[in-house]
mmCIF file of C-alpha atoms in Angstrom:
data_model
loop_
_atom_site.group_PDB
_atom_site.id
_atom_site.type_symbol
_atom_site.label_atom_id
_atom_site.label_comp_id
_atom_site.label_asym_id
_atom_site.label_seq_id
_atom_site.Cartn_x
_atom_site.Cartn_y
_atom_site.Cartn_z
ATOM 1 C CA MET A 1 -24.998 0.931 -21.099
ATOM 2 C CA GLN A 2 -23.118 3.372 -23.087
ATOM 3 C CA ALA A 3 -20.181 2.407 -25.221
ATOM 4 C CA SER A 4 -18.340 4.866 -23.147
ATOM 5 C CA ASP A 5 -19.855 3.086 -20.328
ATOM 6 C CA MET A 6 -17.570 0.283 -18.306
ATOM 7 C CA SER A 7 -18.482 -1.715 -15.017
ATOM 8 C CA ILE A 8 -16.204 -3.711 -13.508
ATOM 9 C CA GLU A 9 -17.384 -6.738 -10.904
ATOM 10 C CA LEU A 10 -14.779 -7.466 -8.161
ATOM 11 C CA PRO A 11 -13.812 -10.870 -7.194
ATOM 12 C CA ARG A 12 -14.593 -13.029 -4.428
ATOM 13 C CA ASN A 13 -11.716 -12.193 -2.669
ATOM 14 C CA PHE A 14 -10.055 -8.603 -3.454
ATOM 15 C CA ASN A 15 -6.123 -8.788 -2.897
ATOM 16 C CA ALA A 16 -2.965 -8.182 -4.590
ATOM 17 C CA GLY A 17 -3.393 -11.136 -5.959
ATOM 18 C CA THR A 18 -6.212 -10.714 -8.103
ATOM 19 C CA MET A 19 -6.490 -6.920 -8.648
ATOM 20 C CA TYR A 20 -4.919 -7.620 -11.933
ATOM 21 C CA PRO A 21 -8.052 -7.887 -13.850
ATOM 22 C CA PRO A 22 -9.676 -5.559 -13.025
ATOM 23 C CA ILE A 23 -7.504 -2.742 -13.077
ATOM 24 C CA MET A 24 -6.519 -3.217 -16.369
ATOM 25 C CA ARG A 25 -9.509 -3.727 -17.458
ATOM 26 C CA ALA A 26 -10.073 -0.245 -16.418
ATOM 27 C CA LEU A 27 -6.615 0.698 -17.821
ATOM 28 C CA ASN A 28 -7.168 -0.821 -21.071
ATOM 29 C CA SER A 29 -10.345 1.606 -21.504
ATOM 30 C CA LEU A 30 -9.247 4.693 -19.937
ATOM 31 C CA GLU A 31 -6.399 3.909 -23.402
ATOM 32 C CA THR A 32 -8.581 2.651 -25.932
ATOM 33 C CA SER A 33 -12.148 3.483 -25.828
ATOM 34 C CA GLY A 34 -12.344 7.073 -24.386
ATOM 35 C CA LEU A 35 -13.886 5.629 -20.832
ATOM 36 C CA GLU A 36 -16.737 8.295 -19.766
ATOM 37 C CA ALA A 37 -17.941 6.263 -16.517
ATOM 38 C CA LEU A 38 -17.012 3.136 -14.631
ATOM 39 C CA ASP A 39 -19.323 1.484 -12.233
ATOM 40 C CA ILE A 40 -17.577 -1.016 -9.764
ATOM 41 C CA ASP A 41 -19.827 -4.038 -9.065
ATOM 42 C CA PHE A 42 -19.557 -5.450 -5.680
ATOM 43 C CA LYS A 43 -22.593 -7.838 -5.615
ATOM 44 C CA GLY A 44 -19.868 -10.999 -5.570
ATOM 45 C CA LEU A 45 -17.428 -10.456 -3.326
ATOM 46 C CA LYS A 46 -17.242 -11.941 -0.240
ATOM 47 C CA PHE A 47 -13.757 -10.857 1.383
ATOM 48 C CA ILE A 48 -11.398 -7.931 0.911
ATOM 49 C CA GLU A 49 -7.648 -8.003 2.744
ATOM 50 C CA PRO A 50 -6.265 -4.398 3.670
ATOM 51 C CA VAL A 51 -4.167 -4.123 0.673
ATOM 52 C CA GLY A 52 -7.046 -4.858 -1.526
ATOM 53 C CA VAL A 53 -9.058 -1.541 0.554
ATOM 54 C CA VAL A 54 -5.793 0.827 -0.934
ATOM 55 C CA ILE A 55 -6.056 -0.979 -4.364
ATOM 56 C CA LEU A 56 -9.724 -0.285 -4.792
ATOM 57 C CA SER A 57 -9.464 3.139 -3.533
ATOM 58 C CA ASN A 58 -6.391 3.837 -6.065
ATOM 59 C CA LEU A 59 -7.984 2.614 -8.681
ATOM 60 C CA ILE A 60 -11.179 4.666 -8.206
ATOM 61 C CA GLU A 61 -8.793 7.613 -7.655
ATOM 62 C CA TYR A 62 -7.101 7.051 -10.373
ATOM 63 C CA VAL A 63 -10.142 7.444 -13.022
ATOM 64 C CA ILE A 64 -10.947 10.129 -11.053
ATOM 65 C CA ARG A 65 -8.322 12.003 -12.551
ATOM 66 C CA ARG A 66 -9.216 10.952 -16.027
ATOM 67 C CA ASN A 67 -11.921 12.690 -15.611
ATOM 68 C CA VAL A 68 -14.339 9.686 -15.381
ATOM 69 C CA ARG A 69 -17.144 9.458 -13.111
ATOM 70 C CA VAL A 70 -17.903 6.264 -10.824
ATOM 71 C CA THR A 71 -20.399 4.296 -8.954
ATOM 72 C CA LEU A 72 -21.056 1.571 -6.743
ATOM 73 C CA SER A 73 -22.695 -1.131 -7.151
ATOM 74 C CA GLY A 74 -24.305 -4.660 -5.562
ATOM 75 C CA LEU A 75 -23.534 -3.787 -2.658
ATOM 76 C CA SER A 76 -24.765 -5.597 -0.002
ATOM 77 C CA LYS A 77 -24.889 -4.905 4.135
ATOM 78 C CA PHE A 78 -24.143 -8.462 5.078
ATOM 79 C CA SER A 79 -20.904 -9.233 2.730
ATOM 80 C CA GLU A 80 -18.039 -9.528 5.093
ATOM 81 C CA GLY A 81 -16.233 -7.801 2.785
ATOM 82 C CA THR A 82 -18.966 -4.344 2.229
ATOM 83 C CA VAL A 83 -18.919 -4.728 6.371
ATOM 84 C CA TYR A 84 -15.234 -4.788 6.196
ATOM 85 C CA LEU A 85 -15.367 -1.603 4.050
ATOM 86 C CA ASP A 86 -17.513 0.017 5.750
ATOM 87 C CA ASN A 87 -15.824 -0.314 8.839
ATOM 88 C CA SER A 88 -12.909 0.914 7.051
ATOM 89 C CA GLU A 89 -14.618 4.017 6.272
ATOM 90 C CA PHE A 90 -14.418 3.264 3.308
ATOM 91 C CA PHE A 91 -18.042 3.978 1.725
ATOM 92 C CA GLU A 92 -17.583 7.439 3.764
ATOM 93 C CA ARG A 93 -15.820 8.689 1.829
ATOM 94 C CA TYR A 94 -16.661 6.960 -1.737
ATOM 95 C CA LEU A 95 -20.521 7.712 -1.293
ATOM 96 C CA GLY A 96 -20.448 10.496 1.359
ATOM 97 C CA CYS A 97 -22.492 8.205 3.749
ATOM 98 C CA LYS A 98 -22.032 4.712 6.224
ATOM 99 C CA LEU A 99 -23.437 1.813 4.322
ATOM 100 C CA ARG A 100 -24.457 1.055 7.879
ATOM 101 C CA PRO A 101 -25.698 3.801 10.350
ATOM 102 C CA TYR A 102 -23.844 2.161 12.946
ATOM 103 C CA ALA A 103 -20.419 1.367 10.887
ATOM 104 C CA LYS A 104 -17.453 1.475 13.101
ATOM 105 C CA CYS A 105 -14.043 1.281 13.294
ATOM 106 C CA PRO A 106 -12.752 -1.307 15.095
ATOM 107 C CA PRO A 107 -9.278 -0.455 17.390
ATOM 108 C CA SER A 108 -7.606 -3.399 15.946
ATOM 109 C CA CYS A 109 -6.912 -0.514 13.263
ATOM 110 C CA LEU A 110 -6.209 2.316 11.381
ATOM 111 C CA PRO A 111 -9.306 3.727 8.275
ATOM 112 C CA LEU A 112 -8.555 3.691 4.981
ATOM 113 C CA THR A 113 -6.662 7.653 4.918
ATOM 114 C CA MET A 114 -5.745 9.630 2.021
ATOM 115 C CA VAL A 115 -2.677 11.156 3.183
ATOM 116 C CA SER A 116 -0.951 14.435 1.409
ATOM 117 C CA ASN A 117 2.779 14.982 1.247
ATOM 118 C CA ALA A 118 2.095 18.032 3.184
ATOM 119 C CA GLN A 119 0.361 15.367 5.687
ATOM 120 C CA ALA A 120 2.542 12.815 5.897
ATOM 121 C CA VAL A 121 4.806 13.155 8.847
ATOM 122 C CA GLY A 122 1.870 14.695 10.629
ATOM 123 C CA TYR A 123 -0.057 11.929 10.376
ATOM 124 C CA LEU A 124 2.982 9.429 10.868
ATOM 125 C CA HIS A 125 3.877 11.246 13.957
ATOM 126 C CA ALA A 126 0.083 11.919 15.365
ATOM 127 C CA SER A 127 -1.833 8.725 14.357
ATOM 128 C CA ILE A 128 0.234 5.639 13.427
ATOM 129 C CA ILE A 129 3.183 5.546 15.436
ATOM 130 C CA PRO A 130 0.800 6.706 18.528
ATOM 131 C CA TRP A 131 -1.606 3.714 17.610
ATOM 132 C CA LEU A 132 0.929 1.436 16.778
ATOM 133 C CA SER A 133 2.548 1.909 20.476
ATOM 134 C CA ASP A 134 -0.959 0.838 21.385
ATOM 135 C CA VAL A 135 -1.842 -2.152 19.815
ATOM 136 C CA LEU A 136 1.730 -2.956 20.598
ATOM 137 C CA ARG A 137 1.734 -2.264 24.053
ATOM 138 C CA THR A 138 5.265 -0.138 23.852
ATOM 139 C CA SER A 139 6.560 3.092 23.760
ATOM 140 C CA GLU A 140 6.698 4.695 20.724
ATOM 141 C CA ALA A 141 10.632 5.381 21.511
ATOM 142 C CA SER A 142 11.077 1.659 20.258
ATOM 143 C CA LEU A 143 9.551 2.408 17.179
ATOM 144 C CA ALA A 144 11.665 4.384 15.912
ATOM 145 C CA THR A 145 13.345 2.376 13.435
ATOM 146 C CA ILE A 146 10.009 1.751 12.091
ATOM 147 C CA ARG A 147 8.966 5.400 12.202
ATOM 148 C CA VAL A 148 11.865 5.762 9.797
ATOM 149 C CA CYS A 149 11.308 3.274 7.832
ATOM 150 C CA LEU A 150 7.581 4.064 6.989
ATOM 151 C CA ASP A 151 8.960 8.264 6.400
ATOM 152 C CA GLU A 152 10.789 6.752 3.782
ATOM 153 C CA VAL A 153 7.771 5.277 1.992
ATOM 154 C CA PHE A 154 6.186 8.894 2.026
ATOM 155 C CA SER A 155 8.950 10.231 0.750
ATOM 156 C CA ASN A 156 8.684 7.849 -2.218
ATOM 157 C CA ILE A 157 5.155 9.302 -2.840
ATOM 158 C CA ASN A 158 6.589 13.125 -1.987
ATOM 159 C CA PHE A 159 9.333 12.825 -4.511
ATOM 160 C CA HIS A 160 8.340 10.532 -7.152
ATOM 161 C CA SER A 161 5.093 9.610 -7.538
ATOM 162 C CA GLY A 162 3.716 12.066 -9.869
ATOM 163 C CA VAL A 163 0.465 12.836 -7.360
ATOM 164 C CA ASP A 164 0.662 14.850 -4.607
ATOM 165 C CA PHE A 165 -0.845 11.651 -1.996
ATOM 166 C CA GLY A 166 -1.055 8.103 -1.738
ATOM 167 C CA CYS A 167 -3.523 6.117 0.888
ATOM 168 C CA MET A 168 -2.644 4.011 3.607
ATOM 169 C CA HIS A 169 -4.828 1.644 5.595
ATOM 170 C CA ILE A 170 -3.940 -0.976 9.174
ATOM 171 C CA GLN A 171 -5.085 -3.541 10.348
ATOM 172 C CA GLN A 172 -4.640 -6.227 13.421
ATOM 173 C CA PHE A 173 -4.999 -9.768 13.496
ATOM 174 C CA LYS A 174 -4.636 -11.125 16.450
ATOM 175 C CA GLN A 175 -5.290 -14.476 15.186
ATOM 176 C CA SER A 176 -2.174 -14.768 13.079
ATOM 177 C CA ASN A 177 -0.233 -12.351 15.491
ATOM 178 C CA GLU A 178 0.260 -9.761 12.840
ATOM 179 C CA ILE A 179 -0.138 -5.915 11.653
ATOM 180 C CA GLN A 180 -0.554 -5.052 8.004
ATOM 181 C CA ILE A 181 -0.042 -1.900 6.846
ATOM 182 C CA ALA A 182 -0.779 -1.225 2.973
ATOM 183 C CA ILE A 183 0.272 1.984 1.119
ATOM 184 C CA SER A 184 -0.158 2.918 -2.101
ATOM 185 C CA ASP A 185 -0.140 5.567 -5.158
ATOM 186 C CA PHE A 186 -1.307 5.206 -8.459
ATOM 187 C CA GLY A 187 1.659 7.296 -9.918
ATOM 188 C CA VAL A 188 4.602 6.729 -12.580
ATOM 189 C CA GLY A 189 6.619 3.875 -10.268
ATOM 190 C CA ILE A 190 9.507 2.696 -9.031
ATOM 191 C CA PRO A 191 10.697 1.254 -12.353
ATOM 192 C CA SER A 192 10.128 4.689 -14.494
ATOM 193 C CA ASN A 193 12.055 6.292 -12.189
ATOM 194 C CA VAL A 194 15.238 3.889 -11.792
ATOM 195 C CA ARG A 195 14.954 4.224 -15.943
ATOM 196 C CA ARG A 196 16.031 7.795 -15.468
ATOM 197 C CA ILE A 197 19.308 6.466 -14.703
ATOM 198 C CA ARG A 198 19.510 3.055 -15.872
ATOM 199 C CA GLU A 199 17.544 3.672 -19.436
ATOM 200 C CA ASN A 200 17.163 -0.470 -20.419
ATOM 201 C CA ILE A 201 16.945 -1.650 -16.618
ATOM 202 C CA ASN A 202 13.419 -3.916 -16.878
ATOM 203 C CA ASP A 203 10.703 -3.104 -14.154
ATOM 204 C CA SER A 204 11.984 -5.975 -11.964
ATOM 205 C CA ALA A 205 15.718 -5.546 -12.188
ATOM 206 C CA ALA A 206 14.981 -1.762 -11.460
ATOM 207 C CA LEU A 207 12.424 -2.365 -8.476
ATOM 208 C CA LYS A 208 14.941 -5.077 -6.993
ATOM 209 C CA LEU A 209 17.543 -2.019 -7.637
ATOM 210 C CA ALA A 210 15.479 0.636 -5.548
ATOM 211 C CA CYS A 211 15.245 -1.552 -2.883
ATOM 212 C CA GLU A 212 19.679 -2.367 -3.098
ATOM 213 C CA GLU A 213 20.945 0.126 -0.206
ATOM 214 C CA GLY A 214 23.367 2.850 -1.196
ATOM 215 C CA PHE A 215 21.614 3.037 -4.314
ATOM 216 C CA THR A 216 19.571 6.494 -5.220
ATOM 217 C CA THR A 217 18.299 8.179 -7.589
ATOM 218 C CA GLN A 218 18.449 11.255 -6.531
ATOM 219 C CA SER A 219 21.284 13.824 -6.892
ATOM 220 C CA ASN A 220 21.636 15.093 -3.604
ATOM 221 C CA VAL A 221 22.176 12.306 -0.988
ATOM 222 C CA LYS A 222 21.649 11.947 2.477
ATOM 223 C CA ASN A 223 21.299 8.732 3.175
ATOM 224 C CA ARG A 224 22.857 7.005 0.218
ATOM 225 C CA GLY A 225 19.171 4.534 -0.962
ATOM 226 C CA ALA A 226 18.995 3.097 2.822
ATOM 227 C CA GLY A 227 15.570 4.060 2.989
ATOM 228 C CA LEU A 228 14.083 0.971 1.366
ATOM 229 C CA ALA A 229 16.972 -0.984 2.521
ATOM 230 C CA THR A 230 17.079 -0.216 6.016
ATOM 231 C CA LEU A 231 13.026 -1.721 6.040
ATOM 232 C CA ILE A 232 13.718 -4.927 4.364
ATOM 233 C CA ARG A 233 16.610 -5.490 6.517
ATOM 234 C CA TYR A 234 15.492 -4.276 9.722
ATOM 235 C CA LEU A 235 12.171 -6.659 9.453
ATOM 236 C CA THR A 236 13.427 -9.423 7.953
ATOM 237 C CA THR A 237 16.848 -9.889 8.979
ATOM 238 C CA LYS A 238 15.951 -11.225 12.668
ATOM 239 C CA ASP A 239 11.943 -12.892 11.504
ATOM 240 C CA ARG A 240 10.459 -9.688 12.708
ATOM 241 C CA GLY A 241 8.222 -9.289 9.673
ATOM 242 C CA LYS A 242 7.735 -8.956 5.823
ATOM 243 C CA VAL A 243 7.252 -6.206 2.739
ATOM 244 C CA TRP A 244 6.166 -6.909 -0.272
ATOM 245 C CA ILE A 245 6.166 -3.760 -3.116
ATOM 246 C CA VAL A 246 4.237 -3.421 -6.738
ATOM 247 C CA SER A 247 4.936 -1.581 -9.295
ATOM 248 C CA GLY A 248 4.905 -1.240 -13.178
ATOM 249 C CA ASN A 249 5.139 -4.743 -14.021
ATOM 250 C CA ALA A 250 6.516 -6.406 -11.301
ATOM 251 C CA ASN A 251 6.690 -6.942 -7.529
ATOM 252 C CA LEU A 252 9.418 -7.812 -5.073
ATOM 253 C CA SER A 253 8.856 -9.854 -2.287
ATOM 254 C CA ALA A 254 11.663 -9.906 0.789
ATOM 255 C CA ILE A 255 11.471 -12.049 3.989
ATOM 256 C CA HIS A 256 13.984 -14.001 6.214
ATOM 257 C CA ASP A 257 15.485 -16.542 5.187
ATOM 258 C CA PRO A 258 16.143 -18.749 7.817
ATOM 259 C CA THR A 259 19.071 -20.586 6.580
ATOM 260 C CA THR A 260 20.987 -17.688 6.543
ATOM 261 C CA THR A 261 19.821 -15.475 8.705
ATOM 262 C CA SER A 262 19.394 -12.875 6.612
ATOM 263 C CA SER A 263 16.929 -11.334 3.798
ATOM 264 C CA LYS A 264 15.353 -13.403 0.932
ATOM 265 C CA VAL A 265 14.963 -10.489 -1.650
ATOM 266 C CA THR A 266 13.167 -12.449 -4.800
ATOM 267 C CA ALA A 267 11.598 -9.536 -7.797
ATOM 268 C CA ARG A 268 9.677 -11.577 -10.216
ATOM 269 C CA THR A 269 7.437 -10.019 -13.400
ATOM 270 C CA THR A 270 4.030 -10.187 -13.398
ATOM 271 C CA ILE A 271 1.255 -9.938 -14.921
ATOM 272 C CA GLY A 272 -0.677 -7.033 -14.947
ATOM 273 C CA MET A 273 0.613 -3.041 -14.565
ATOM 274 C CA TYR A 274 0.115 -1.747 -11.597
ATOM 275 C CA PRO A 275 0.385 1.988 -12.012
ATOM 276 C CA GLY A 276 2.515 3.581 -9.428
ATOM 277 C CA THR A 277 3.967 1.829 -6.116
ATOM 278 C CA LEU A 278 1.792 -0.821 -3.711
ATOM 279 C CA VAL A 279 3.802 -1.566 -0.444
ATOM 280 C CA ARG A 280 2.821 -4.238 2.295
ATOM 281 C CA ILE A 281 4.443 -3.966 5.451
ATOM 282 C CA THR A 282 3.755 -7.600 7.785
ATOM 283 C CA ILE A 283 5.388 -7.233 11.257
ATOM 284 C CA LYS A 284 5.021 -9.255 13.995
ATOM 285 C CA PRO A 285 4.283 -8.297 17.102
ATOM 286 C CA ASP A 286 5.937 -10.627 19.106
ATOM 287 C CA SER A 287 9.050 -9.323 18.087
ATOM 288 C CA ILE A 288 8.699 -5.846 18.046
ATOM 289 C CA GLN A 289 10.939 -5.119 21.627
ATOM 290 C CA ASP A 290 13.845 -6.385 19.811
ATOM 291 C CA LEU A 291 13.720 -3.936 16.684
ATOM 292 C CA ALA A 292 16.371 -1.705 16.797
ATOM 293 C CA THR A 293 16.087 1.978 17.130
ATOM 294 C CA ASP A 294 20.196 3.824 15.938
ATOM 295 C CA VAL A 295 18.551 5.157 12.912
ATOM 296 C CA GLU A 296 19.164 8.458 12.753
ATOM 297 C CA SER A 297 15.512 10.683 12.117
ATOM 298 C CA GLU A 298 16.193 12.164 8.841
ATOM 299 C CA GLU A 299 14.286 13.209 5.863
ATOM 300 C CA PHE A 300 14.884 9.794 3.128
ATOM 301 C CA SER A 301 15.192 10.037 -0.328
ATOM 302 C CA TRP A 302 15.955 7.340 -2.568
#
């Protein structure tokens, strides 16, 4: 392997908690050693969570945009992690073919999908909401709030990421009775945008501020920054789900607070840097029927 080449071995369980070492190693090499080729070694991977699928996809897309050649090695047709990736259509995108000819995305998930700015609204209305309606056995009309909130996440990519697409993967877990929606981009990130109007704010404070109702970085305000705040409020105040956001050197968790029957929002400084925005939305299917539908359908921008 040449000095300008690098191999990164994925951890046994690839998720939001284990993502920083491979991400930081790749990013540091891009900045310091003129990286020309990156090999991602899957031999140690046993499990990958839905959020790990979009993290891995975005890492690959990021280095490719920096003119780095990417290869995948150590692939096993029998590892649970690679089987999950295969069924999620990950290898179809990055190898040009399935790892196993019979691999198929099950009805319990939507495969890894690159969503461009131009396609976002159409994909949301034509694919995501009908799929959620089907797996939750509820009407599309009852998902109006979820639709508006997801529209806000896509709007963030459109207006603020600096890239023209994001990636998405959704999985229903019947055993734990939850649905995980993972969306990410490797753009400029939320803290960088907040600092355009709050210059000295750190990443964790910026992330928390961006999720407060009424805050916006837009000069033409339509919804007073209600998008992410609406997402958090509607999912957490009645324990319908939770939200987790990572951007820059910070993450933010929003969960139900049983002591106050409201949202508990916590922002933290992280051990590594995520160059973009990663959003994980967890929905509790049993509570989906209670989701309010009185949010107007409009273009959100914060």
